[in-house]
Structure formats: C-alpha cells, structure tokens
Amino acid sequence: MKQVTKDMIHIYRLNKLKYDFAGYTFNNNRELSFHHLIIANRDGGPYIVDNGAILKQRTSHDYIHRIEELDPEIFYLITSEMIDENIKGYLDIQNLRKIRMLLEYFEKEHCSTRTKNGKLLIKESYIRDRIKL
C-alpha cells in the first residue's frame, strides 16, 4: 500500500468510519486503494492527497471504472462528488447521498447489461456492500 493511501486513511478517519469515499464498507485496510480523481493514472496522475480518493478495490473502485467505460457522464458526476469530499477534508453525507443517487440511476439503466462473458455487469457486491443512508 502506498504511503499516500495510508495517510488518507488516517486524514479521513476511514478506520473509524469503516466506509470509503463512495460509501462502501470495508473490514480491513488491505481492501482499500488509491483512486485518481483529477488526473488519471493513465495520464501520469500523481499519487497525492489532492488527486485522490480512497475506495474499496473489489467493489467501489472496480465498479466506478466499469461505469467510466459505459457512462462517462455518470462517472464524472461521481468523481465530482469525491473531489468535493477531498476538498472538504471529510466524507460528507450529502456527497454520499448524491453518489448513491448516481449509482442507482446507473443501475436502473444497466440492470440487465452483461459482460462479454455473459455475466451481469452489476455484481451483487456492488449493491450489498454499501452503508445505509
């Protein structure tokens, strides 16, 4: 785990909250990863607090990148909410509600979408592992 990820877990008190920037629960810090917000990793984005959000790798992080492929507009709206959390310096319930609303909109639109392998795009864990709002 990169030092910036450890620092952000501490800054945002994620161990106390037990959820990430998108409202997904986690049990162990090893489940968490750094997600580039402003400048993407593929574009040489730096691993710094101002350019990141901490997400649970197997749920919110993977899911957000799936959304990016299918619906860039929803992806950017979710990213905007996480940037706002980053600027505020804490995870705000209002941002989390907006993110949830965007995820639910995406899910309504793609509830029957399947991957190339024929599996449902939206995994059960993408819905199950969220905090109650």
JSON list of C-alpha atoms in Angstrom, two decimals:
[
{"chain": "A", "resi": 1, "resn": "MET", "atom": "CA", "xyz": [0.00, 0.00, 0.00]},
{"chain": "A", "resi": 2, "resn": "LYS", "atom": "CA", "xyz": [1.34, 3.40, -0.96]},
{"chain": "A", "resi": 3, "resn": "GLN", "atom": "CA", "xyz": [2.12, 5.89, 1.79]},
{"chain": "A", "resi": 4, "resn": "VAL", "atom": "CA", "xyz": [-0.41, 8.40, 0.42]},
{"chain": "A", "resi": 5, "resn": "THR", "atom": "CA", "xyz": [-3.14, 5.76, 0.80]},
{"chain": "A", "resi": 6, "resn": "LYS", "atom": "CA", "xyz": [-2.14, 5.19, 4.43]},
{"chain": "A", "resi": 7, "resn": "ASP", "atom": "CA", "xyz": [-2.04, 8.95, 5.01]},
{"chain": "A", "resi": 8, "resn": "MET", "atom": "CA", "xyz": [-5.50, 9.44, 3.53]},
{"chain": "A", "resi": 9, "resn": "ILE", "atom": "CA", "xyz": [-6.95, 6.58, 5.59]},
{"chain": "A", "resi": 10, "resn": "HIS", "atom": "CA", "xyz": [-5.70, 8.48, 8.64]},
{"chain": "A", "resi": 11, "resn": "ILE", "atom": "CA", "xyz": [-6.69, 12.00, 7.46]},
{"chain": "A", "resi": 12, "resn": "TYR", "atom": "CA", "xyz": [-10.25, 10.96, 6.58]},
{"chain": "A", "resi": 13, "resn": "ARG", "atom": "CA", "xyz": [-10.58, 8.68, 9.65]},
{"chain": "A", "resi": 14, "resn": "LEU", "atom": "CA", "xyz": [-11.65, 5.79, 7.48]},
{"chain": "A", "resi": 15, "resn": "ASN", "atom": "CA", "xyz": [-10.77, 3.19, 10.13]},
{"chain": "A", "resi": 16, "resn": "LYS", "atom": "CA", "xyz": [-13.33, 4.82, 12.42]},
{"chain": "A", "resi": 17, "resn": "LEU", "atom": "CA", "xyz": [-15.98, 5.31, 9.70]},
{"chain": "A", "resi": 18, "resn": "LYS", "atom": "CA", "xyz": [-15.48, 1.85, 8.13]},
{"chain": "A", "resi": 19, "resn": "TYR", "atom": "CA", "xyz": [-16.54, 3.11, 4.70]},
{"chain": "A", "resi": 20, "resn": "ASP", "atom": "CA", "xyz": [-14.80, 4.67, 1.71]},
{"chain": "A", "resi": 21, "resn": "PHE", "atom": "CA", "xyz": [-15.29, 7.87, -0.34]},
{"chain": "A", "resi": 22, "resn": "ALA", "atom": "CA", "xyz": [-18.23, 6.28, -2.20]},
{"chain": "A", "resi": 23, "resn": "GLY", "atom": "CA", "xyz": [-19.97, 4.85, 0.87]},
{"chain": "A", "resi": 24, "resn": "TYR", "atom": "CA", "xyz": [-18.77, 1.24, 0.55]},
{"chain": "A", "resi": 25, "resn": "THR", "atom": "CA", "xyz": [-17.96, -0.69, 3.71]},
{"chain": "A", "resi": 26, "resn": "PHE", "atom": "CA", "xyz": [-14.67, -2.42, 4.36]},
{"chain": "A", "resi": 27, "resn": "ASN", "atom": "CA", "xyz": [-13.24, -4.62, 7.10]},
{"chain": "A", "resi": 28, "resn": "ASN", "atom": "CA", "xyz": [-9.51, -4.25, 6.54]},
{"chain": "A", "resi": 29, "resn": "ASN", "atom": "CA", "xyz": [-7.26, -1.51, 5.18]},
{"chain": "A", "resi": 30, "resn": "ARG", "atom": "CA", "xyz": [-5.76, -4.01, 2.72]},
{"chain": "A", "resi": 31, "resn": "GLU", "atom": "CA", "xyz": [-9.09, -3.84, 0.85]},
{"chain": "A", "resi": 32, "resn": "LEU", "atom": "CA", "xyz": [-8.57, -0.13, 0.11]},
{"chain": "A", "resi": 33, "resn": "SER", "atom": "CA", "xyz": [-6.84, 1.50, -2.84]},
{"chain": "A", "resi": 34, "resn": "PHE", "atom": "CA", "xyz": [-5.99, 4.95, -4.17]},
{"chain": "A", "resi": 35, "resn": "HIS", "atom": "CA", "xyz": [-8.27, 6.20, -6.96]},
{"chain": "A", "resi": 36, "resn": "HIS", "atom": "CA", "xyz": [-7.06, 9.08, -9.13]},
{"chain": "A", "resi": 37, "resn": "LEU", "atom": "CA", "xyz": [-9.65, 11.85, -9.27]},
{"chain": "A", "resi": 38, "resn": "ILE", "atom": "CA", "xyz": [-8.42, 14.81, -11.32]},
{"chain": "A", "resi": 39, "resn": "ILE", "atom": "CA", "xyz": [-5.53, 13.48, -13.40]},
{"chain": "A", "resi": 40, "resn": "ALA", "atom": "CA", "xyz": [-5.98, 9.80, -14.24]},
{"chain": "A", "resi": 41, "resn": "ASN", "atom": "CA", "xyz": [-3.24, 7.28, -13.57]},
{"chain": "A", "resi": 42, "resn": "ARG", "atom": "CA", "xyz": [-3.07, 6.52, -17.32]},
{"chain": "A", "resi": 43, "resn": "ASP", "atom": "CA", "xyz": [-2.30, 10.21, -17.90]},
{"chain": "A", "resi": 44, "resn": "GLY", "atom": "CA", "xyz": [0.53, 10.25, -15.37]},
{"chain": "A", "resi": 45, "resn": "GLY", "atom": "CA", "xyz": [-1.62, 11.46, -12.48]},
{"chain": "A", "resi": 46, "resn": "PRO", "atom": "CA", "xyz": [0.34, 11.89, -9.28]},
{"chain": "A", "resi": 47, "resn": "TYR", "atom": "CA", "xyz": [-0.29, 9.89, -6.13]},
{"chain": "A", "resi": 48, "resn": "ILE", "atom": "CA", "xyz": [-1.05, 12.86, -3.90]},
{"chain": "A", "resi": 49, "resn": "VAL", "atom": "CA", "xyz": [-3.89, 13.62, -1.50]},
{"chain": "A", "resi": 50, "resn": "ASP", "atom": "CA", "xyz": [-5.31, 16.38, -3.72]},
{"chain": "A", "resi": 51, "resn": "ASN", "atom": "CA", "xyz": [-5.65, 13.96, -6.64]},
{"chain": "A", "resi": 52, "resn": "GLY", "atom": "CA", "xyz": [-7.14, 11.01, -4.84]},
{"chain": "A", "resi": 53, "resn": "ALA", "atom": "CA", "xyz": [-9.95, 9.22, -3.13]},
{"chain": "A", "resi": 54, "resn": "ILE", "atom": "CA", "xyz": [-9.73, 6.00, -1.14]},
{"chain": "A", "resi": 55, "resn": "LEU", "atom": "CA", "xyz": [-12.01, 3.26, -2.45]},
{"chain": "A", "resi": 56, "resn": "LYS", "atom": "CA", "xyz": [-12.57, -0.41, -1.71]},
{"chain": "A", "resi": 57, "resn": "GLN", "atom": "CA", "xyz": [-10.76, -2.13, -4.57]},
{"chain": "A", "resi": 58, "resn": "ARG", "atom": "CA", "xyz": [-13.12, -5.04, -5.28]},
{"chain": "A", "resi": 59, "resn": "THR", "atom": "CA", "xyz": [-16.33, -3.04, -5.08]},
{"chain": "A", "resi": 60, "resn": "SER", "atom": "CA", "xyz": [-16.41, 0.73, -5.44]},
{"chain": "A", "resi": 61, "resn": "HIS", "atom": "CA", "xyz": [-13.07, 1.08, -7.26]},
{"chain": "A", "resi": 62, "resn": "ASP", "atom": "CA", "xyz": [-13.76, -1.65, -9.81]},
{"chain": "A", "resi": 63, "resn": "TYR", "atom": "CA", "xyz": [-17.38, -0.55, -10.16]},
{"chain": "A", "resi": 64, "resn": "ILE", "atom": "CA", "xyz": [-16.55, 3.10, -10.80]},
{"chain": "A", "resi": 65, "resn": "HIS", "atom": "CA", "xyz": [-14.18, 2.08, -13.59]},
{"chain": "A", "resi": 66, "resn": "ARG", "atom": "CA", "xyz": [-16.91, -0.10, -15.14]},
{"chain": "A", "resi": 67, "resn": "ILE", "atom": "CA", "xyz": [-19.20, 2.92, -15.02]},
{"chain": "A", "resi": 68, "resn": "GLU", "atom": "CA", "xyz": [-16.47, 5.00, -16.67]},
{"chain": "A", "resi": 69, "resn": "GLU", "atom": "CA", "xyz": [-16.46, 2.62, -19.65]},
{"chain": "A", "resi": 70, "resn": "LEU", "atom": "CA", "xyz": [-20.24, 2.64, -20.16]},
{"chain": "A", "resi": 71, "resn": "ASP", "atom": "CA", "xyz": [-21.38, 6.04, -18.95]},
{"chain": "A", "resi": 72, "resn": "PRO", "atom": "CA", "xyz": [-18.62, 8.67, -18.75]},
{"chain": "A", "resi": 73, "resn": "GLU", "atom": "CA", "xyz": [-21.10, 11.36, -17.69]},
{"chain": "A", "resi": 74, "resn": "ILE", "atom": "CA", "xyz": [-22.17, 9.44, -14.56]},
{"chain": "A", "resi": 75, "resn": "PHE", "atom": "CA", "xyz": [-18.50, 8.64, -13.88]},
{"chain": "A", "resi": 76, "resn": "TYR", "atom": "CA", "xyz": [-17.58, 12.34, -13.96]},
{"chain": "A", "resi": 77, "resn": "LEU", "atom": "CA", "xyz": [-20.52, 13.29, -11.75]},
{"chain": "A", "resi": 78, "resn": "ILE", "atom": "CA", "xyz": [-19.45, 10.68, -9.16]},
{"chain": "A", "resi": 79, "resn": "THR", "atom": "CA", "xyz": [-15.86, 11.89, -9.46]},
{"chain": "A", "resi": 80, "resn": "SER", "atom": "CA", "xyz": [-17.02, 15.47, -8.86]},
{"chain": "A", "resi": 81, "resn": "GLU", "atom": "CA", "xyz": [-18.67, 14.41, -5.59]},
{"chain": "A", "resi": 82, "resn": "MET", "atom": "CA", "xyz": [-15.48, 12.67, -4.44]},
{"chain": "A", "resi": 83, "resn": "ILE", "atom": "CA", "xyz": [-13.41, 15.74, -5.38]},
{"chain": "A", "resi": 84, "resn": "ASP", "atom": "CA", "xyz": [-15.77, 17.79, -3.22]},
{"chain": "A", "resi": 85, "resn": "GLU", "atom": "CA", "xyz": [-15.20, 15.39, -0.29]},
{"chain": "A", "resi": 86, "resn": "ASN", "atom": "CA", "xyz": [-11.47, 15.68, -0.85]},
{"chain": "A", "resi": 87, "resn": "ILE", "atom": "CA", "xyz": [-11.63, 19.50, -0.81]},
{"chain": "A", "resi": 88, "resn": "LYS", "atom": "CA", "xyz": [-13.78, 19.49, 2.34]},
{"chain": "A", "resi": 89, "resn": "GLY", "atom": "CA", "xyz": [-11.36, 17.16, 4.09]},
{"chain": "A", "resi": 90, "resn": "TYR", "atom": "CA", "xyz": [-14.09, 14.79, 5.27]},
{"chain": "A", "resi": 91, "resn": "LEU", "atom": "CA", "xyz": [-16.70, 12.40, 3.92]},
{"chain": "A", "resi": 92, "resn": "ASP", "atom": "CA", "xyz": [-19.95, 14.34, 3.78]},
{"chain": "A", "resi": 93, "resn": "ILE", "atom": "CA", "xyz": [-23.28, 12.55, 3.97]},
{"chain": "A", "resi": 94, "resn": "GLN", "atom": "CA", "xyz": [-24.71, 14.87, 1.29]},
{"chain": "A", "resi": 95, "resn": "ASN", "atom": "CA", "xyz": [-21.96, 13.87, -1.16]},
{"chain": "A", "resi": 96, "resn": "LEU", "atom": "CA", "xyz": [-22.52, 10.22, -0.31]},
{"chain": "A", "resi": 97, "resn": "ARG", "atom": "CA", "xyz": [-26.24, 10.59, -0.99]},
{"chain": "A", "resi": 98, "resn": "LYS", "atom": "CA", "xyz": [-25.54, 12.16, -4.39]},
{"chain": "A", "resi": 99, "resn": "ILE", "atom": "CA", "xyz": [-23.11, 9.36, -5.22]},
{"chain": "A", "resi": 100, "resn": "ARG", "atom": "CA", "xyz": [-25.75, 6.80, -4.20]},
{"chain": "A", "resi": 101, "resn": "MET", "atom": "CA", "xyz": [-28.36, 8.50, -6.37]},
{"chain": "A", "resi": 102, "resn": "LEU", "atom": "CA", "xyz": [-25.98, 8.38, -9.35]},
{"chain": "A", "resi": 103, "resn": "LEU", "atom": "CA", "xyz": [-25.18, 4.72, -8.73]},
{"chain": "A", "resi": 104, "resn": "GLU", "atom": "CA", "xyz": [-28.87, 3.86, -8.50]},
{"chain": "A", "resi": 105, "resn": "TYR", "atom": "CA", "xyz": [-29.56, 5.72, -11.75]},
{"chain": "A", "resi": 106, "resn": "PHE", "atom": "CA", "xyz": [-26.77, 3.76, -13.46]},
{"chain": "A", "resi": 107, "resn": "GLU", "atom": "CA", "xyz": [-28.11, 0.50, -12.02]},
{"chain": "A", "resi": 108, "resn": "LYS", "atom": "CA", "xyz": [-31.61, 1.21, -13.29]},
{"chain": "A", "resi": 109, "resn": "GLU", "atom": "CA", "xyz": [-30.24, 1.86, -16.78]},
{"chain": "A", "resi": 110, "resn": "HIS", "atom": "CA", "xyz": [-27.91, -1.18, -16.82]},
{"chain": "A", "resi": 111, "resn": "CYS", "atom": "CA", "xyz": [-29.65, -3.76, -14.60]},
{"chain": "A", "resi": 112, "resn": "SER", "atom": "CA", "xyz": [-29.66, -6.31, -17.42]},
{"chain": "A", "resi": 113, "resn": "THR", "atom": "CA", "xyz": [-26.38, -5.36, -19.13]},
{"chain": "A", "resi": 114, "resn": "ARG", "atom": "CA", "xyz": [-23.98, -8.30, -19.44]},
{"chain": "A", "resi": 115, "resn": "THR", "atom": "CA", "xyz": [-20.23, -8.52, -19.89]},
{"chain": "A", "resi": 116, "resn": "LYS", "atom": "CA", "xyz": [-18.58, -10.17, -22.88]},
{"chain": "A", "resi": 117, "resn": "ASN", "atom": "CA", "xyz": [-18.58, -13.39, -20.83]},
{"chain": "A", "resi": 118, "resn": "GLY", "atom": "CA", "xyz": [-22.34, -13.20, -20.32]},
{"chain": "A", "resi": 119, "resn": "LYS", "atom": "CA", "xyz": [-22.17, -12.26, -16.63]},
{"chain": "A", "resi": 120, "resn": "LEU", "atom": "CA", "xyz": [-24.23, -9.41, -15.23]},
{"chain": "A", "resi": 121, "resn": "LEU", "atom": "CA", "xyz": [-22.27, -6.16, -15.28]},
{"chain": "A", "resi": 122, "resn": "ILE", "atom": "CA", "xyz": [-23.57, -5.11, -11.86]},
{"chain": "A", "resi": 123, "resn": "LYS", "atom": "CA", "xyz": [-22.30, -7.59, -9.28]},
{"chain": "A", "resi": 124, "resn": "GLU", "atom": "CA", "xyz": [-24.30, -8.27, -6.14]},
{"chain": "A", "resi": 125, "resn": "SER", "atom": "CA", "xyz": [-21.42, -6.90, -4.00]},
{"chain": "A", "resi": 126, "resn": "TYR", "atom": "CA", "xyz": [-21.68, -3.55, -5.82]},
{"chain": "A", "resi": 127, "resn": "ILE", "atom": "CA", "xyz": [-25.08, -3.14, -4.19]},
{"chain": "A", "resi": 128, "resn": "ARG", "atom": "CA", "xyz": [-24.73, -5.12, -0.97]},
{"chain": "A", "resi": 129, "resn": "ASP", "atom": "CA", "xyz": [-21.54, -3.58, 0.45]},
{"chain": "A", "resi": 130, "resn": "ARG", "atom": "CA", "xyz": [-22.87, -0.03, 0.92]},
{"chain": "A", "resi": 131, "resn": "ILE", "atom": "CA", "xyz": [-23.61, 1.91, 4.05]},
{"chain": "A", "resi": 132, "resn": "LYS", "atom": "CA", "xyz": [-27.20, 2.61, 4.96]},
{"chain": "A", "resi": 133, "resn": "LEU", "atom": "CA", "xyz": [-28.22, 6.17, 4.01]}
]
